[in-house]
Steps between C-alpha positions, in 0.01 A plus 500: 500500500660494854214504677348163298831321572508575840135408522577163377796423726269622792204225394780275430682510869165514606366177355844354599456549847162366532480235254842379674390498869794716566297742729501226725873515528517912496271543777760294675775716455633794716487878422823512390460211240207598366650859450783361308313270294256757365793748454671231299192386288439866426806578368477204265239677364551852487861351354333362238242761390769829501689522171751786640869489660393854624275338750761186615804650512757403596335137382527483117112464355429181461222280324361138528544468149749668258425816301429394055800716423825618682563828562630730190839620700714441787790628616805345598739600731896375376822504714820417411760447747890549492538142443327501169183341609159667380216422701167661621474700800449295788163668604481239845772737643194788543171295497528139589130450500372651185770613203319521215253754688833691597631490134150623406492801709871596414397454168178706531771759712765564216297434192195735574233378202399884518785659517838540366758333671738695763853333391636644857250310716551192298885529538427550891256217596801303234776644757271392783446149384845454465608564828253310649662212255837593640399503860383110425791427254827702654744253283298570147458829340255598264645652227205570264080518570324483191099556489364346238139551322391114369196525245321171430349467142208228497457301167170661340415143375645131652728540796820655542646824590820665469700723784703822415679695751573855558737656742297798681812572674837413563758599823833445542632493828927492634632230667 
């Protein structure tokens, strides 16, 4: 199925470029230019036709149009800080380009689909998040990180869903 949409975007580009005259104009461009623009036109493409974070990271997956249905489950990642205030983990303090790939591969880290989850490592990479947090945020202290499991239930006829969360796990940390 790849191979036919790639074919198509390749007689497409194709047909673009001659039916617009715009060889004309790439002919006059340098090395450099040219170099860039098919780089740029290709991933377009290949952006397009893969269907895996596995292959973009750290980019999140992404898609010209959206997916029917919405994932089953995500997880959540809850702080609450000594001043009351429950938020979720600020994920821009590790990855400013791509979070949601980041939260992705923690999740994919801590909650093995495979395996049974190692509560040590979990309470680790927790510890570790936290002082990168506190390195950020010296006045605030988090005094709680909650993971949480979020299952989405799809309507089975009309629209509509309905959200129940778990907590997966739970640390408490001293001010």
């Amino acid at each position: 199925m790849y191979a036919i949409e790639l074919f198509i975007y390749l007689v497409l580009i194709i047909a673009f470029y001659l039916v617009a005259n715009l060889h004309e104009d790439f002919k006059k461009l340098g090395v450099a230019h040219k170099s860039i623009l098919c780089l740029f036109v290709y991933l377009l493409v290949i952006g397009q036709v893969n269907k895996s974070s596995q292959h973009t990271y750290p980019f999140a997956v992404w898609g010209m149009y959206s997916q029917v249905n919405p994932a089953q489950y995500y997880t959540e990642y809850i702080i609450e800080l000594d001043n009351g205030e429950v938020k979720h983990y600020p994920f821009e303090l590790i990855s400013f380009t791509s979070q949601r790939s980041f939260m992705r591969k923690l999740d994919r880290f801590t909650f093995p689909p495979d395996k049974k989850t190692d509560r040590d490592i979990i309470d680790q990479t927790l510890e570790a998040l936290v002082q990168i947090y506190q390195v950020s945020n010296p006045e605030q202290s988090i005094i709680t990180f909650r993971v949480n499991r979020v299952h989405i239930s799809l309507a089975e006829q009309g629209s509509g869903f309905s959200i129940s969360v778990h907590t997966e796990h739970e640390k408490t940390f001293e001010k």
